Amino acid sequence: MERPADSDPDLILRPRPPSPLQEVRDQRFERHGVRLVLKRDDLVHPELPGNKWRKLAPNLRAALAGGYPGLVTFGGAYSNHLRATAAAGRLLGLGTVGIVRGDELAGQPLNDSLARCAADGMRLHFVTRSAYRDKAGLPAQAGAGDAYVVPEGGSNALALHGCAELGRELRGGCDVVAVACGTGGTLAGLAAGLAADQRAVGVPVVGGGFLEAEIHSLQAAAFGGPAGAWSLAEGYAHGGYARVPRELEAFAADFESRHGLPVERIYVAKLLWALHALTGAGSFPRGTTLTAVVTGRP
């Protein structure tokens, strides 16, 4: 794969930060005195939207600066992160390998998400779910031992510095910023970039209660310790990652109809559902400006 002569991902990929703010007039929030604003991070880049750009960009710079021949990363069958990494590799002329959880998928027709990865040149390597838990030796087993390793979900110390810029873009414009969480990296960096009088709320899209410790660990690696005010709103995973039960689908479709905005189901729909529920429960004082980060598109 031919690599562009210029090695600056910002110049090659041409992202468009800062992403715009869009106020949403919604009676379900307004009746509680809460102003809802959307941070349209889905518009940062057409193929690497939202937190995918913010987390990948610092890692792409490191890979290019280090002269690595390619990228290797990890994800499930419907991973947005795998798709974004594959797209970045194609655009930057870097080979990509995706280590996919679930060896039962090998030899089966690819779903739309994995098919997109393959079309962008990513070589897919399927492993058992038990092997996937201990990722240290998997790049070498996949024939990518010399590639730059991007962690699952893209969350590492470099990524947090990229996500802190998202927080800095929101300084002075709202009281609370909320974001959906998979691996916790976006929330960990976002909180660090906010002003002292702002706080961040993360909505986990998968259950298990493991994210708090993970966020503390990520912030320690990136910033040397805790950074910013943040909390997690558990209980809105709707059965687990990539699960979209009928009531969540109906909520997302209704939001789209009300506001003319396409709602990504795996992350953004769960975020908006949680904010609606929390607002109704009085979790945000009257007069609060609440910003929801739209991290991706359908």
Tab-separated table of C-alpha atoms in Angstrom:
chain	number	residue	atom	x	y	z
A	1	MET	CA	0.000	0.000	0.000
A	2	GLU	CA	1.472	3.334	-1.063
A	3	ARG	CA	1.950	5.786	1.780
A	4	PRO	CA	1.416	9.532	1.183
A	5	ALA	CA	4.624	11.548	1.278
A	6	ASP	CA	3.284	13.814	4.024
A	7	SER	CA	3.223	12.041	7.388
A	8	ASP	CA	0.914	14.417	9.285
A	9	PRO	CA	-2.495	12.713	9.716
A	10	ASP	CA	-4.185	16.107	10.156
A	11	LEU	CA	-3.050	17.225	6.705
A	12	ILE	CA	-3.829	13.891	5.034
A	13	LEU	CA	-7.162	13.108	6.685
A	14	ARG	CA	-8.323	16.744	6.919
A	15	PRO	CA	-10.457	16.574	10.062
A	16	ARG	CA	-12.770	19.486	10.842
A	17	PRO	CA	-12.577	20.308	14.581
A	18	PRO	CA	-13.919	21.995	16.537
A	19	SER	CA	-17.169	20.182	15.918
A	20	PRO	CA	-20.332	22.322	15.934
A	21	LEU	CA	-22.906	22.682	18.697
A	22	GLN	CA	-26.587	22.156	17.934
A	23	GLU	CA	-29.284	23.142	20.413
A	24	VAL	CA	-32.246	20.768	20.568
A	25	ARG	CA	-35.639	22.119	21.654
A	26	ASP	CA	-37.219	19.112	23.355
A	27	GLN	CA	-40.120	19.467	25.773
A	28	ARG	CA	-39.053	16.356	27.670
A	29	PHE	CA	-35.984	18.294	28.836
A	30	GLU	CA	-37.373	21.826	28.823
A	31	ARG	CA	-40.189	20.990	31.253
A	32	HIS	CA	-37.459	20.224	33.821
A	33	GLY	CA	-35.589	23.448	33.083
A	34	VAL	CA	-32.765	21.636	31.256
A	35	ARG	CA	-31.314	22.971	28.006
A	36	LEU	CA	-30.113	20.184	25.718
A	37	VAL	CA	-27.231	20.827	23.306
A	38	LEU	CA	-25.621	18.297	20.983
A	39	LYS	CA	-21.874	18.360	20.375
A	40	ARG	CA	-21.826	17.114	16.772
A	41	ASP	CA	-18.552	15.251	16.921
A	42	ASP	CA	-19.959	12.928	14.255
A	43	LEU	CA	-19.094	15.724	11.797
A	44	VAL	CA	-15.359	15.848	12.603
A	45	HIS	CA	-14.470	13.441	9.773
A	46	PRO	CA	-16.601	11.499	7.260
A	47	GLU	CA	-14.869	8.160	7.912
A	48	LEU	CA	-13.373	8.648	11.374
A	49	PRO	CA	-16.165	10.438	13.232
A	50	GLY	CA	-16.194	11.653	16.801
A	51	ASN	CA	-14.175	9.934	19.432
A	52	LYS	CA	-12.645	7.591	16.831
A	53	TRP	CA	-10.756	10.516	15.307
A	54	ARG	CA	-9.857	12.001	18.662
A	55	LYS	CA	-8.456	8.736	19.992
A	56	LEU	CA	-6.834	7.488	16.800
A	57	ALA	CA	-5.113	10.705	15.685
A	58	PRO	CA	-2.389	10.742	18.395
A	59	ASN	CA	-1.744	7.037	17.835
A	60	LEU	CA	-1.539	7.498	14.079
A	61	ARG	CA	1.036	10.235	14.578
A	62	ALA	CA	3.074	7.906	16.805
A	63	ALA	CA	2.864	5.062	14.287
A	64	LEU	CA	3.976	7.252	11.394
A	65	ALA	CA	6.739	8.939	13.392
A	66	GLY	CA	8.028	5.544	14.507
A	67	GLY	CA	8.154	4.173	10.981
A	68	TYR	CA	5.852	1.243	11.744
A	69	PRO	CA	4.761	-0.752	8.681
A	70	GLY	CA	1.155	-0.947	9.807
A	71	LEU	CA	-1.416	-1.026	12.572
A	72	VAL	CA	-2.904	-3.904	14.528
A	73	THR	CA	-5.906	-3.587	16.810
A	74	PHE	CA	-8.764	-5.503	18.410
A	75	GLY	CA	-12.546	-5.539	18.386
A	76	GLY	CA	-15.794	-7.439	18.179
A	77	ALA	CA	-17.825	-8.256	15.111
A	78	TYR	CA	-19.583	-4.866	15.098
A	79	SER	CA	-16.700	-2.707	16.303
A	80	ASN	CA	-16.801	0.933	15.180
A	81	HIS	CA	-13.154	1.103	16.218
A	82	LEU	CA	-12.144	-1.626	13.770
A	83	ARG	CA	-13.913	0.191	10.938
A	84	ALA	CA	-12.283	3.509	11.810
A	85	THR	CA	-8.811	1.946	12.022
A	86	ALA	CA	-9.274	0.224	8.667
A	87	ALA	CA	-10.371	3.511	7.079
A	88	ALA	CA	-7.431	5.375	8.595
A	89	GLY	CA	-5.016	2.761	7.321
A	90	ARG	CA	-6.399	3.034	3.798
A	91	LEU	CA	-6.206	6.826	3.819
A	92	LEU	CA	-2.694	6.920	5.290
A	93	GLY	CA	-1.247	4.038	3.282
A	94	LEU	CA	-0.754	1.879	6.383
A	95	GLY	CA	-1.539	-1.824	6.381
A	96	THR	CA	-4.025	-2.883	9.067
A	97	VAL	CA	-4.768	-6.118	10.893
A	98	GLY	CA	-7.912	-6.545	12.962
A	99	ILE	CA	-7.966	-9.228	15.650
A	100	VAL	CA	-11.640	-10.144	15.958
A	101	ARG	CA	-13.251	-11.710	19.034
A	102	GLY	CA	-15.034	-14.970	18.140
A	103	ASP	CA	-13.405	-17.716	16.072
A	104	GLU	CA	-16.875	-18.980	15.185
A	105	LEU	CA	-17.006	-16.084	12.703
A	106	ALA	CA	-14.116	-17.451	10.658
A	107	GLY	CA	-15.303	-18.881	7.365
A	108	GLN	CA	-18.733	-17.268	7.733
A	109	PRO	CA	-20.048	-14.478	5.505
A	110	LEU	CA	-18.846	-11.145	6.861
A	111	ASN	CA	-21.403	-8.794	8.386
A	112	ASP	CA	-21.613	-5.273	6.966
A	113	SER	CA	-19.182	-3.902	9.563
A	114	LEU	CA	-16.435	-6.469	8.967
A	115	ALA	CA	-17.025	-6.369	5.219
A	116	ARG	CA	-16.305	-2.631	5.333
A	117	CYS	CA	-13.059	-3.341	7.211
A	118	ALA	CA	-12.005	-5.886	4.584
A	119	ALA	CA	-12.919	-3.520	1.743
A	120	ASP	CA	-10.616	-0.924	3.312
A	121	GLY	CA	-7.755	-3.425	3.229
A	122	MET	CA	-7.855	-4.724	6.814
A	123	ARG	CA	-6.751	-8.315	7.228
A	124	LEU	CA	-9.072	-9.983	9.732
A	125	HIS	CA	-7.743	-12.547	12.196
A	126	PHE	CA	-10.380	-14.377	14.238
A	127	VAL	CA	-9.550	-15.753	17.698
A	128	THR	CA	-11.463	-17.592	20.399
A	129	ARG	CA	-13.152	-15.548	23.079
A	130	SER	CA	-10.875	-17.039	25.734
A	131	ALA	CA	-7.709	-16.208	23.756
A	132	TYR	CA	-9.003	-12.684	23.156
A	133	ARG	CA	-8.974	-11.901	26.891
A	134	ASP	CA	-5.164	-12.001	27.005
A	135	LYS	CA	-4.157	-9.889	24.036
A	136	ALA	CA	-0.400	-9.613	24.597
A	137	GLY	CA	0.672	-12.365	22.229
A	138	LEU	CA	-2.078	-12.039	19.657
A	139	PRO	CA	-0.397	-9.534	17.280
A	140	ALA	CA	2.544	-11.880	16.750
A	141	GLN	CA	0.182	-14.837	16.277
A	142	ALA	CA	-1.648	-12.793	13.653
A	143	GLY	CA	1.598	-12.103	11.779
A	144	ALA	CA	1.615	-8.464	12.886
A	145	GLY	CA	4.311	-8.530	15.548
A	146	ASP	CA	6.100	-5.531	14.023
A	147	ALA	CA	2.970	-3.385	13.672
A	148	TYR	CA	1.949	-0.485	15.903
A	149	VAL	CA	-0.537	-1.812	18.478
A	150	VAL	CA	-3.670	0.263	18.997
A	151	PRO	CA	-5.617	-1.046	22.023
A	152	GLU	CA	-9.226	-2.199	21.878
A	153	GLY	CA	-11.462	0.830	21.461
A	154	GLY	CA	-8.368	2.975	20.884
A	155	SER	CA	-8.121	3.898	24.573
A	156	ASN	CA	-4.607	4.547	25.868
A	157	ALA	CA	-2.641	7.464	27.310
A	158	LEU	CA	-2.141	9.073	23.897
A	159	ALA	CA	-5.841	8.787	23.113
A	160	LEU	CA	-6.780	10.554	26.343
A	161	HIS	CA	-4.780	13.598	25.323
A	162	GLY	CA	-6.714	13.649	22.060
A	163	CYS	CA	-10.032	13.439	23.910
A	164	ALA	CA	-8.976	16.198	26.321
A	165	GLU	CA	-9.156	18.552	23.350
A	166	LEU	CA	-12.864	17.723	23.121
A	167	GLY	CA	-13.249	18.936	26.704
A	168	ARG	CA	-11.325	22.127	25.977
A	169	GLU	CA	-13.658	22.865	23.055
A	170	LEU	CA	-16.581	22.788	25.508
A	171	ARG	CA	-15.140	25.034	28.221
A	172	GLY	CA	-17.497	27.787	29.246
A	173	GLY	CA	-20.393	26.564	27.127
A	174	CYS	CA	-22.286	24.205	29.407
A	175	ASP	CA	-22.553	22.793	32.913
A	176	VAL	CA	-22.591	19.042	32.248
A	177	VAL	CA	-21.168	17.053	29.328
A	178	ALA	CA	-22.360	13.504	28.754
A	179	VAL	CA	-20.897	10.803	26.518
A	180	ALA	CA	-21.546	7.120	25.900
A	181	CYS	CA	-18.740	4.812	27.096
A	182	GLY	CA	-17.358	1.573	25.737
A	183	THR	CA	-13.799	1.377	27.070
A	184	GLY	CA	-13.898	4.645	29.048
A	185	GLY	CA	-11.142	6.485	27.214
A	186	THR	CA	-13.300	9.264	25.812
A	187	LEU	CA	-14.802	10.084	29.208
A	188	ALA	CA	-11.384	9.946	30.885
A	189	GLY	CA	-9.877	12.444	28.449
A	190	LEU	CA	-12.980	14.620	28.122
A	191	ALA	CA	-13.180	15.197	31.885
A	192	ALA	CA	-9.540	16.246	31.964
A	193	GLY	CA	-10.138	18.929	29.339
A	194	LEU	CA	-13.187	20.545	30.947
A	195	ALA	CA	-13.068	23.633	33.165
A	196	ALA	CA	-13.102	23.269	36.942
A	197	ASP	CA	-16.791	24.237	37.203
A	198	GLN	CA	-17.936	21.625	34.679
A	199	ARG	CA	-18.477	17.899	35.091
A	200	ALA	CA	-18.692	14.916	32.774
A	201	VAL	CA	-21.131	12.004	32.896
A	202	GLY	CA	-20.448	8.703	31.171
A	203	VAL	CA	-23.153	6.255	30.113
A	204	PRO	CA	-21.700	2.723	29.777
A	205	VAL	CA	-23.132	0.799	26.815
A	206	VAL	CA	-22.104	-2.517	28.356
A	207	GLY	CA	-22.762	-3.709	31.889
A	208	GLY	CA	-20.361	-5.198	34.390
A	209	GLY	CA	-19.314	-2.213	36.479
A	210	PHE	CA	-15.667	-2.413	35.375
A	211	LEU	CA	-15.284	1.040	33.847
A	212	GLU	CA	-14.606	3.064	36.998
A	213	ALA	CA	-11.351	1.237	37.723
A	214	GLU	CA	-10.406	1.360	34.046
A	215	ILE	CA	-10.908	5.138	33.865
A	216	HIS	CA	-8.806	5.679	36.982
A	217	SER	CA	-6.061	3.542	35.418
A	218	LEU	CA	-6.204	5.399	32.095
A	219	GLN	CA	-6.031	8.807	33.779
A	220	ALA	CA	-3.098	7.705	35.899
A	221	ALA	CA	-1.225	6.624	32.753
A	222	ALA	CA	-2.061	9.792	30.815
A	223	PHE	CA	-2.050	12.514	33.465
A	224	GLY	CA	-0.332	10.975	36.474
A	225	GLY	CA	-3.546	10.736	38.510
A	226	PRO	CA	-7.231	11.762	38.643
A	227	ALA	CA	-8.241	14.571	36.280
A	228	GLY	CA	-11.528	16.457	36.166
A	229	ALA	CA	-14.925	15.764	37.697
A	230	TRP	CA	-16.731	12.757	36.251
A	231	SER	CA	-19.220	10.065	37.168
A	232	LEU	CA	-20.835	7.026	35.550
A	233	ALA	CA	-24.573	6.542	35.014
A	234	GLU	CA	-24.930	2.762	35.100
A	235	GLY	CA	-28.023	0.793	34.188
A	236	TYR	CA	-28.652	1.961	30.635
A	237	ALA	CA	-26.879	-0.775	28.653
A	238	HIS	CA	-30.201	-2.282	27.502
A	239	GLY	CA	-28.981	-5.854	27.767
A	240	GLY	CA	-25.397	-5.410	26.617
A	241	TYR	CA	-23.198	-4.141	23.827
A	242	ALA	CA	-24.891	-3.861	20.421
A	243	ARG	CA	-28.249	-4.853	21.942
A	244	VAL	CA	-31.046	-2.614	20.679
A	245	PRO	CA	-34.346	-3.793	22.182
A	246	ARG	CA	-37.607	-2.568	20.723
A	247	GLU	CA	-38.148	0.191	23.275
A	248	LEU	CA	-34.696	1.670	22.560
A	249	GLU	CA	-35.269	1.442	18.817
A	250	ALA	CA	-38.614	3.217	19.222
A	251	PHE	CA	-37.016	5.957	21.347
A	252	ALA	CA	-34.246	6.522	18.805
A	253	ALA	CA	-36.678	6.605	15.889
A	254	ASP	CA	-38.866	9.111	17.764
A	255	PHE	CA	-35.841	11.344	18.477
A	256	GLU	CA	-34.935	11.232	14.789
A	257	SER	CA	-38.489	12.181	13.831
A	258	ARG	CA	-38.647	15.058	16.338
A	259	HIS	CA	-35.302	16.616	15.477
A	260	GLY	CA	-34.319	15.439	11.986
A	261	LEU	CA	-31.102	13.927	13.318
A	262	PRO	CA	-29.939	10.373	12.513
A	263	VAL	CA	-29.268	8.533	15.785
A	264	GLU	CA	-26.565	5.859	15.968
A	265	ARG	CA	-28.040	2.973	17.939
A	266	ILE	CA	-25.174	1.257	19.796
A	267	TYR	CA	-23.829	4.331	21.613
A	268	VAL	CA	-25.762	7.525	20.930
A	269	ALA	CA	-29.267	6.091	21.398
A	270	LYS	CA	-28.320	4.737	24.827
A	271	LEU	CA	-26.780	8.070	25.775
A	272	LEU	CA	-29.899	10.030	24.827
A	273	TRP	CA	-32.188	7.517	26.545
A	274	ALA	CA	-30.140	7.811	29.749
A	275	LEU	CA	-30.167	11.619	29.673
A	276	HIS	CA	-33.930	11.631	29.172
A	277	ALA	CA	-34.365	9.292	32.155
A	278	LEU	CA	-31.915	11.192	34.367
A	279	THR	CA	-33.534	14.516	33.524
A	280	GLY	CA	-36.959	13.128	34.389
A	281	ALA	CA	-35.593	11.865	37.702
A	282	GLY	CA	-34.314	15.347	38.637
A	283	SER	CA	-30.616	14.507	38.334
A	284	PHE	CA	-29.856	17.898	36.754
A	285	PRO	CA	-30.868	21.129	38.529
A	286	ARG	CA	-33.152	23.561	36.739
A	287	GLY	CA	-31.088	25.950	34.637
A	288	THR	CA	-28.576	23.253	33.650
A	289	THR	CA	-27.135	23.345	30.149
A	290	LEU	CA	-26.541	19.695	29.261
A	291	THR	CA	-24.337	18.814	26.310
A	292	ALA	CA	-24.546	15.327	24.768
A	293	VAL	CA	-21.567	14.292	22.648
A	294	VAL	CA	-22.681	12.640	19.410
A	295	THR	CA	-19.783	10.284	18.821
A	296	GLY	CA	-20.925	8.599	15.618
A	297	ARG	CA	-23.458	8.147	12.854
A	298	PRO	CA	-25.634	5.154	11.935
